[in-house]
mmCIF file of C-alpha atoms in Angstrom:
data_model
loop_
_atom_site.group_PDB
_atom_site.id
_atom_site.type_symbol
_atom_site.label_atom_id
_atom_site.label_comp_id
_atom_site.label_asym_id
_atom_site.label_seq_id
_atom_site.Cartn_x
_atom_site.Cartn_y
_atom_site.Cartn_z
ATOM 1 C CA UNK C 1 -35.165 -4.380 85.242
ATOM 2 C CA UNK C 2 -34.397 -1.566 82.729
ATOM 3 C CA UNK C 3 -32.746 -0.003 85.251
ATOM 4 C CA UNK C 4 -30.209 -2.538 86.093
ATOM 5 C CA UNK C 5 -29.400 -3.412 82.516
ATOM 6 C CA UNK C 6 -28.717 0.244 81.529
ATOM 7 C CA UNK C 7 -26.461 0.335 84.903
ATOM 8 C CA UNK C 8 -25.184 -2.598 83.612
ATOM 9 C CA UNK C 9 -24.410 -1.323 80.498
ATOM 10 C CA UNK C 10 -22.917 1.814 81.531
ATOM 11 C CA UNK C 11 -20.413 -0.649 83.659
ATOM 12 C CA UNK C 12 -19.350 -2.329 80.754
ATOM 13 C CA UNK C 13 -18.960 0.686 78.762
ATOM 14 C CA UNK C 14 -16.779 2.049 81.870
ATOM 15 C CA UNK C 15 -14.520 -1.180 82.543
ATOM 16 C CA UNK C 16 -13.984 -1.334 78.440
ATOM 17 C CA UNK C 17 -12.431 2.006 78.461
ATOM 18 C CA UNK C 18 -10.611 1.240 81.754
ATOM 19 C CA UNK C 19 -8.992 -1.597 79.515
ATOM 20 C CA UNK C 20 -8.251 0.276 77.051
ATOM 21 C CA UNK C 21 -6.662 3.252 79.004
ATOM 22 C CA UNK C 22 -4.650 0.852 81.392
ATOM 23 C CA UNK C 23 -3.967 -2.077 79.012
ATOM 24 C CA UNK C 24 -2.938 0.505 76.624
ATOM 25 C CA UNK C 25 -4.604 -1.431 73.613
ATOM 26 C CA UNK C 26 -4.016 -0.623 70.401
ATOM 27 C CA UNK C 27 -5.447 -2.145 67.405
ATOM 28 C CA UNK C 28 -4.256 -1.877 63.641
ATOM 29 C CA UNK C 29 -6.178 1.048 61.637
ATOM 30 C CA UNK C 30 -7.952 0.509 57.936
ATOM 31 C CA UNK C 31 -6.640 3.740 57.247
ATOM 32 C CA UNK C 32 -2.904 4.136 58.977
ATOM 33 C CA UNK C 33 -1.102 7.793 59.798
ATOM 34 C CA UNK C 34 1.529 8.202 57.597
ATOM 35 C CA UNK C 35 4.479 11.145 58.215
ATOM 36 C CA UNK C 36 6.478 12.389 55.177
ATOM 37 C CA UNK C 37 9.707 15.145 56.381
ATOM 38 C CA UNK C 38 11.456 15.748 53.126
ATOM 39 C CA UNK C 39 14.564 18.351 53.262
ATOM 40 C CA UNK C 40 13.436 20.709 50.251
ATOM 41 C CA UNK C 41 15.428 23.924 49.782
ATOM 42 C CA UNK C 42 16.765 24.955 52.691
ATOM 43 C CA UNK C 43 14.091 23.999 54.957
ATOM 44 C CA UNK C 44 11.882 21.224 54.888
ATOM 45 C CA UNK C 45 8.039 19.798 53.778
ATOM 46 C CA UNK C 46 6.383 17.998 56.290
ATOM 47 C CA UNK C 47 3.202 16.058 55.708
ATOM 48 C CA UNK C 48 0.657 14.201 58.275
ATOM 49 C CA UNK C 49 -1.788 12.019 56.270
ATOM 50 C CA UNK C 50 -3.776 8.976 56.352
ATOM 51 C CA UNK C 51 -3.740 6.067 54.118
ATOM 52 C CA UNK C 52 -6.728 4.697 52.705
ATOM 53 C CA UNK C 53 -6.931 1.280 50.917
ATOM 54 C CA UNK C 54 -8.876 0.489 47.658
ATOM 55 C CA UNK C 55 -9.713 -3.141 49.254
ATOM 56 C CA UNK C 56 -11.996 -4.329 46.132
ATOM 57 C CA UNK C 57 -13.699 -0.457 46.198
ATOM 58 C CA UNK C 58 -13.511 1.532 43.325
ATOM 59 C CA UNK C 59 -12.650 5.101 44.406
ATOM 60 C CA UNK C 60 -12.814 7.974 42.263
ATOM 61 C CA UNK C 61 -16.695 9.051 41.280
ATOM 62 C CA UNK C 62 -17.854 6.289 44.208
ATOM 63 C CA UNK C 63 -16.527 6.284 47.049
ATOM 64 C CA UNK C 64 -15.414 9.800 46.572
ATOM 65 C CA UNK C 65 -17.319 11.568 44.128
ATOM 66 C CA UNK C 66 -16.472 14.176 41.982
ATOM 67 C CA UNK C 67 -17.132 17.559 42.541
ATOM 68 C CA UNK C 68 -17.204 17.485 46.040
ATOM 69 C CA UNK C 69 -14.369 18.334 48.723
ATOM 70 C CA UNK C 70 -12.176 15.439 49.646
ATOM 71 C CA UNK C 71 -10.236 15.464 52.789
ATOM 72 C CA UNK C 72 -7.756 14.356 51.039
ATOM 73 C CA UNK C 73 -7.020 10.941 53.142
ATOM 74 C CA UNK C 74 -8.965 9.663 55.593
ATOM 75 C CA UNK C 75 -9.767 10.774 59.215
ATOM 76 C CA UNK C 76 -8.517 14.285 60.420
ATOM 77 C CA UNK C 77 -7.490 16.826 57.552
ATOM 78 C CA UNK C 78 -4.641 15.879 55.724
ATOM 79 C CA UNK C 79 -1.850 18.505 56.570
ATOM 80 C CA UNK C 80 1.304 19.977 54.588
ATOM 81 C CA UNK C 81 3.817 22.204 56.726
ATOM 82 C CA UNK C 82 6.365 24.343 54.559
ATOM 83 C CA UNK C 83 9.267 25.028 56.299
ATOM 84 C CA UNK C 84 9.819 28.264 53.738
ATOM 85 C CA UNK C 85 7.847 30.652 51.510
ATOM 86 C CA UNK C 86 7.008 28.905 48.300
ATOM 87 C CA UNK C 87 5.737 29.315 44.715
ATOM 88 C CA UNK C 88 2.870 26.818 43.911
ATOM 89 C CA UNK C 89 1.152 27.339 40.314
ATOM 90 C CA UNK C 90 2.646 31.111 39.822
ATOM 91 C CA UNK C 91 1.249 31.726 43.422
ATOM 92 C CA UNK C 92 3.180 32.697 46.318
ATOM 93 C CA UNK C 93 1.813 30.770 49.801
ATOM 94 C CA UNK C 94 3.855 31.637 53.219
ATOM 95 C CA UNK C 95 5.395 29.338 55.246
ATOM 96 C CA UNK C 96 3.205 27.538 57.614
ATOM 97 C CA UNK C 97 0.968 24.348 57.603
ATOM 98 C CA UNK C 98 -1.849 23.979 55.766
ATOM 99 C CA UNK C 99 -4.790 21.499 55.083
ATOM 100 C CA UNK C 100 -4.872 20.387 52.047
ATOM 101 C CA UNK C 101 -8.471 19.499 50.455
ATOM 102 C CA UNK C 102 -9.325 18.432 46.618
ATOM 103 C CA UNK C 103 -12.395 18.303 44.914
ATOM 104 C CA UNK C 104 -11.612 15.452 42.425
ATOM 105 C CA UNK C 105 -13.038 15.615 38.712
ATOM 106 C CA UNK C 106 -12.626 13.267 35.643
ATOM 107 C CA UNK C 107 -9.962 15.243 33.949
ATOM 108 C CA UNK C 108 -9.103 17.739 36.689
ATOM 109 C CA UNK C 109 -8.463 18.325 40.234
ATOM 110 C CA UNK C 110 -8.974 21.336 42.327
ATOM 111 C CA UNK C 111 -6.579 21.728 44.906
ATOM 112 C CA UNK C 112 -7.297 23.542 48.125
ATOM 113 C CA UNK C 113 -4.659 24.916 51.051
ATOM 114 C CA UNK C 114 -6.609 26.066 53.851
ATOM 115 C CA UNK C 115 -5.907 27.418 56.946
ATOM 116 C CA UNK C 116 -8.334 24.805 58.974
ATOM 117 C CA UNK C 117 -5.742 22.578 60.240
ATOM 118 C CA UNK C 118 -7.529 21.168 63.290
ATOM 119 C CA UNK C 119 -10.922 19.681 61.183
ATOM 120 C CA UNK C 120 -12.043 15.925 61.300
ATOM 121 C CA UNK C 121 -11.734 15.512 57.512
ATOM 122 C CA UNK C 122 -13.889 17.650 55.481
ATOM 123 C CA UNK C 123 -16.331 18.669 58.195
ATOM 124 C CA UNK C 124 -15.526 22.122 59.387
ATOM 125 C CA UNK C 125 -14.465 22.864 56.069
ATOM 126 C CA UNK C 126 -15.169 26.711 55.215
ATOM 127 C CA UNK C 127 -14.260 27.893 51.871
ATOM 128 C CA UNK C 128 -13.624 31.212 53.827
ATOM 129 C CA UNK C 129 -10.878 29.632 55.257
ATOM 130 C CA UNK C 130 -9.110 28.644 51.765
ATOM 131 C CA UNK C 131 -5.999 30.064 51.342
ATOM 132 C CA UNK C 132 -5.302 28.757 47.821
ATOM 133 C CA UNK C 133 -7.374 27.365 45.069
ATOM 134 C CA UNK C 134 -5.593 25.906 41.788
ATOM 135 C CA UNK C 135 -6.353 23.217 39.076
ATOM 136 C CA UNK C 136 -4.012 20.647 37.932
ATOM 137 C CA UNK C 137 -4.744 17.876 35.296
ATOM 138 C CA UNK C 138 -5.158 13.734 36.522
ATOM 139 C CA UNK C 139 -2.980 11.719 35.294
ATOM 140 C CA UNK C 140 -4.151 7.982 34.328
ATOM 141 C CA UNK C 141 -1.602 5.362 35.795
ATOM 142 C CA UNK C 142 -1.114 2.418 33.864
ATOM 143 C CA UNK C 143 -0.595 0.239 37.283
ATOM 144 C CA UNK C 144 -2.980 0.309 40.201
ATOM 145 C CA UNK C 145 -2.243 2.521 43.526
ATOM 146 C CA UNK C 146 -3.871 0.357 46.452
ATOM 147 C CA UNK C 147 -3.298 2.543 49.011
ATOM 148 C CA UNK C 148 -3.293 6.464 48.678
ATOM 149 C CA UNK C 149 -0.054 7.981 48.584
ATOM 150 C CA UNK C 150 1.639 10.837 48.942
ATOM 151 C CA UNK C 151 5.368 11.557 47.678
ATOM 152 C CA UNK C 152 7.638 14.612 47.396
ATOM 153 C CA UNK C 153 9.546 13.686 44.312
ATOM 154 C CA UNK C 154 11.743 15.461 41.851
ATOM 155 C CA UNK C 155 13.583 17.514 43.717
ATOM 156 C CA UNK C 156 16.377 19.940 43.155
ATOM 157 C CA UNK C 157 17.711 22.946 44.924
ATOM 158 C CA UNK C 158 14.799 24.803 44.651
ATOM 159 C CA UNK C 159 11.996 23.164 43.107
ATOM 160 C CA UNK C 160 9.868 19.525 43.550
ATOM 161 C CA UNK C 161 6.729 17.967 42.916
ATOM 162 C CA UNK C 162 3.744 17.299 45.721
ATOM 163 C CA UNK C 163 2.851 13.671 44.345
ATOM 164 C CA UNK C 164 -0.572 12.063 45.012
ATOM 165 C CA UNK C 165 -1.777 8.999 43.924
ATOM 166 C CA UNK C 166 -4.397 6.335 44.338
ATOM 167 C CA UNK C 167 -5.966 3.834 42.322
ATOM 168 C CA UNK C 168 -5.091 4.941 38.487
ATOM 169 C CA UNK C 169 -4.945 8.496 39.376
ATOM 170 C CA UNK C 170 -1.963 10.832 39.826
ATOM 171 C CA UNK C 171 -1.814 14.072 40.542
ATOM 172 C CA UNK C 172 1.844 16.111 40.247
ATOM 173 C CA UNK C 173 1.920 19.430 42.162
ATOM 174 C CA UNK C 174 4.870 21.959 40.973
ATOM 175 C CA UNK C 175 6.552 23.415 44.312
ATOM 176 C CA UNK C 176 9.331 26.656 44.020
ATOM 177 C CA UNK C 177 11.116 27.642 46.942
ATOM 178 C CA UNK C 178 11.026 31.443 47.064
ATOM 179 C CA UNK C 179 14.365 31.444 48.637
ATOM 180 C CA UNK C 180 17.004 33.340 46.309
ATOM 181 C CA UNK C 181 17.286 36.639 48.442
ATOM 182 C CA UNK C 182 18.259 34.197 51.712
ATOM 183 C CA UNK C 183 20.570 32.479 49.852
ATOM 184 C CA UNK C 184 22.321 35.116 48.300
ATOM 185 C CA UNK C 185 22.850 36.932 51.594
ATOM 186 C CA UNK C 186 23.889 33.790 53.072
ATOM 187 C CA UNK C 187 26.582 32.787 50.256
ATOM 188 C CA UNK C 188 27.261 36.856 50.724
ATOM 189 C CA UNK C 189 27.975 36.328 54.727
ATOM 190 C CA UNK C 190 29.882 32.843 53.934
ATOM 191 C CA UNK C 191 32.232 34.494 51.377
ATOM 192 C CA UNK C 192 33.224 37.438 53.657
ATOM 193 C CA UNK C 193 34.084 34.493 56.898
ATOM 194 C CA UNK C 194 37.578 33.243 57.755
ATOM 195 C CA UNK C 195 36.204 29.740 56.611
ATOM 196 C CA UNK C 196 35.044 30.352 53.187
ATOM 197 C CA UNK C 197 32.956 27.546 51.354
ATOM 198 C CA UNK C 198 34.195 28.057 47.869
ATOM 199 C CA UNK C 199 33.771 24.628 47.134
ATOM 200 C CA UNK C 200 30.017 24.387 48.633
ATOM 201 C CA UNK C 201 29.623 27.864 46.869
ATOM 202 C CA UNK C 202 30.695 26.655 43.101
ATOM 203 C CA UNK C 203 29.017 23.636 43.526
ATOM 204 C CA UNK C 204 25.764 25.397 43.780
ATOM 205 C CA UNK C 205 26.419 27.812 41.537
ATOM 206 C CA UNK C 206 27.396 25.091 38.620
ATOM 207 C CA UNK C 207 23.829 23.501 39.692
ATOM 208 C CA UNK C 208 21.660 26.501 39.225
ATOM 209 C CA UNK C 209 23.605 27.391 36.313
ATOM 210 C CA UNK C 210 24.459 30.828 37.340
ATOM 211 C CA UNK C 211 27.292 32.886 38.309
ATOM 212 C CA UNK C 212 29.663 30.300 36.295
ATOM 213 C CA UNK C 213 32.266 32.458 36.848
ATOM 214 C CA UNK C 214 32.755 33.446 40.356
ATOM 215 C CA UNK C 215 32.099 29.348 39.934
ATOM 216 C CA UNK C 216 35.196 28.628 38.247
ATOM 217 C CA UNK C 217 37.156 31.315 40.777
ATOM 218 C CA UNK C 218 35.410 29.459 43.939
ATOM 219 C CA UNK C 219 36.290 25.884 42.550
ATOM 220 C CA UNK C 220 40.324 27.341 41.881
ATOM 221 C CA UNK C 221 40.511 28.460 45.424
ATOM 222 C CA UNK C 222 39.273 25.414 46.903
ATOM 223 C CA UNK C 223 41.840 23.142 45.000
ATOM 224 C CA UNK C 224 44.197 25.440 45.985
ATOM 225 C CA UNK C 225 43.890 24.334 49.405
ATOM 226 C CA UNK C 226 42.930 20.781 48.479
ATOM 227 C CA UNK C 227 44.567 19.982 45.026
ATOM 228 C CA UNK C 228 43.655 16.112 45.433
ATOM 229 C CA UNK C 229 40.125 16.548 45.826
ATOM 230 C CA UNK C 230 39.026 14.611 42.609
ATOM 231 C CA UNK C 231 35.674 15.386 43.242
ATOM 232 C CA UNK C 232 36.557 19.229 43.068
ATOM 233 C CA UNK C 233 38.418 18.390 39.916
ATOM 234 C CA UNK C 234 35.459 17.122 38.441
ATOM 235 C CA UNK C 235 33.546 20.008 39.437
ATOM 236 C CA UNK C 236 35.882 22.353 37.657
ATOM 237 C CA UNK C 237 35.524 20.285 34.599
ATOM 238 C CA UNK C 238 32.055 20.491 34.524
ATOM 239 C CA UNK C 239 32.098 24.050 35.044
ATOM 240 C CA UNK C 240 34.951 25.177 32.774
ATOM 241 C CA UNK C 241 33.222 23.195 29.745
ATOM 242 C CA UNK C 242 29.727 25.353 30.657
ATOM 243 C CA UNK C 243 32.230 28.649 30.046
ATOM 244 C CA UNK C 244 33.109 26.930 26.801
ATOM 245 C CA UNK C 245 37.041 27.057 28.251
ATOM 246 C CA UNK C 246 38.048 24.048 26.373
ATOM 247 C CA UNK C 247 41.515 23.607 27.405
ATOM 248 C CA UNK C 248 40.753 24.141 31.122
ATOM 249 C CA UNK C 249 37.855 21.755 30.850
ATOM 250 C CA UNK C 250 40.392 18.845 29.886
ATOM 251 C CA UNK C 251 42.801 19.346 31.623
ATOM 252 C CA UNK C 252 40.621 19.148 35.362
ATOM 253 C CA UNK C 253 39.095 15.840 33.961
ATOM 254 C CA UNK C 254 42.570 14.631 33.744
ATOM 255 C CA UNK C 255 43.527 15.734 37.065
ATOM 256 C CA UNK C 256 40.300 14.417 37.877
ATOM 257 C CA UNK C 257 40.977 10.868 36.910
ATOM 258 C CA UNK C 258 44.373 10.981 37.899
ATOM 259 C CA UNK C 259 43.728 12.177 41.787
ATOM 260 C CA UNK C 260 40.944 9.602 41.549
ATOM 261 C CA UNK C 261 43.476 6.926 41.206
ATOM 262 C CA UNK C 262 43.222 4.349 43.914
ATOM 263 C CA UNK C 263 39.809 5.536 45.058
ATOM 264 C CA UNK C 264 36.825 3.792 45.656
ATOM 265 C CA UNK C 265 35.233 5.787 43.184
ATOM 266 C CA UNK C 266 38.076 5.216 40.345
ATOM 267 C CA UNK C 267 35.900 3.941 37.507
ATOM 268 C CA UNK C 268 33.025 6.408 38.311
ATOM 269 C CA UNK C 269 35.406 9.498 37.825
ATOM 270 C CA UNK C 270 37.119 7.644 34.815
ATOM 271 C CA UNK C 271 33.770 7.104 33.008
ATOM 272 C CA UNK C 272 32.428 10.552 33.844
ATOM 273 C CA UNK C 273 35.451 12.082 32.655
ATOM 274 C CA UNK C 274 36.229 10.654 29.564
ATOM 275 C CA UNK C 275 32.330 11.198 28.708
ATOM 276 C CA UNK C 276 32.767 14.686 29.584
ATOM 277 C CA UNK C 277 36.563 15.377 27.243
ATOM 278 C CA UNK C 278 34.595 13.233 24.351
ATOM 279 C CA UNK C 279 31.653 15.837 24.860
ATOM 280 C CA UNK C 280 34.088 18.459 24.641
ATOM 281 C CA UNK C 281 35.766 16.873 21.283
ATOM 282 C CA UNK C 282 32.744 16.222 19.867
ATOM 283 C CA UNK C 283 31.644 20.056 19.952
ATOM 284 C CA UNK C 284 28.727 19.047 22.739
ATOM 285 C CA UNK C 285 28.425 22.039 25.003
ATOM 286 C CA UNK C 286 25.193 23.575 27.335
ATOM 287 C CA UNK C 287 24.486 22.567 31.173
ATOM 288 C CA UNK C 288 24.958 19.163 32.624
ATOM 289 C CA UNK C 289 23.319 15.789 32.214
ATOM 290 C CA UNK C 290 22.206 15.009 35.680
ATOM 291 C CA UNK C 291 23.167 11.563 35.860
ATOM 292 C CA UNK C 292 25.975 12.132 38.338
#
């Protein structure tokens, strides 16, 4: 009798995972993958994840206690792929994926990169592995996280912010591209082509606040082969009241609004403009407000 229930069992067992192999089943997960590909520099961060939900739990110093490694998620490590050397915490970490572990604590977080990409959550964990260790302080969130997140969020050229969060705790990780050398050759290579970017070139320039100059030159040539461009106009605006040339300044917002004329974008260019001459009148100088 024992016999023919365990072959009996061992039938089921078999025609269940026929079903699920040829019925293809698939059945919604407590704890779904997520994918996050954010263009950062010129590259990209890419993370695999999954998503944990609070459902009536509470998390932090429970469910996951402090002072021990976290996975970071749920099921298989969470992973973070940069697409370029980067500068996290005054630490330089080489492109490549990572896993990224935490040991959570009441004021403070330990992040951890390590190089075990392929472990079920935290086991297989080796601290031999780690590639990076760091602290950064937990932020208290006045509204509740439900499900654990993870965001790439304010970004510029060069520079954003890992983002976790979950229940009333946020963590904010600094990220720095370590990309200046490649640029600068490339801008070098661009410059010295048939088709030269100027506009592309001044436009990053004016952003990074740098090379205003050769900004203002760039700008000039690329009107000169597209003097309606408002949007160019407004660039040299921008930059020619950084260089504290008044007169110049003025005068591209009012080609600016003028060649604007018409547009879609009229009363953007108008507003930005006039903001940007009453700046000027008003004695208001420095880098730009980034609200355009």
């Amino acid at each position: 009798m024992f016999m023919k229930r365990l072959l009996l069992s061992a039938m089921l067992i078999a025609a269940t995972v026929t079903t699920f192999a040829q019925g293809g089943l698939k059945l919604p997960s407590l704890s779904p993958t997520a994918k996050v590909s954010q263009e950062f520099a010129t590259s990209s961060i890419d993370i695999t994840y999954s998503r944990p939900s609070m459902r009536n739990r509470k998390i932090f110093g429970d469910l996951v206690q402090y002072g021990n490694v976290w996975r970071t998620g749920a099921n298989s490590a969470t992973k973070v792929k940069f697409g370029e050397d980067v500068e996290i915490m005054g630490n330089k970490v080489k492109a490549g994926e990572y896993a990224l572990y935490t040991i959570p604590g009441k004021e403070s977080w330990e992040v951890i990169l390590n190089t075990g990409t392929g472990n079920w959550g935290a086991d297989g964990y080796s601290k031999e592995t780690d590639v990076l260790r760091f602290n950064v302080k937990a932020i208290r969130m006045e509204g509740m996280c439900q499900t654990f997140t993870i965001n790439i969020t304010d970004l510029t050229y060069n520079t954003c912010k890992l983002e976790l969060m979950w229940e009333r705790t946020r963590l904010q990780i600094p990220v720095k591209a370590l990309n200046a050398d490649a640029i600068a050759s490339s801008i070098d290579k661009a410059i010295n082509h048939t088709t030269i970017p100027y506009f592309q070139v001044a436009n990053y320039y004016n952003e990074n606040n740098t090379n205003l100059n050769l900004a203002s030159e760039y700008v000039t040539k690329a009107l000169e082969q597209d003097p309606k461009a408002f949007y160019m106009w407004w660039l040299k605006a921008r930059i020619e009241k950084k260089l504290h040339h008044n007169e110049k300044a003025i005068e591209a917002a009012k080609k600016s609004m003028e060649t604007a004329k018409g547009s879609s974008f009229e009363a953007e260019y108008i507003h930005n403009n006039t903001k940007l001459i009453n700046e000027i009148q008003k004695g208001e100088f420095g880098t730009d407000k980034k609200t355009y």
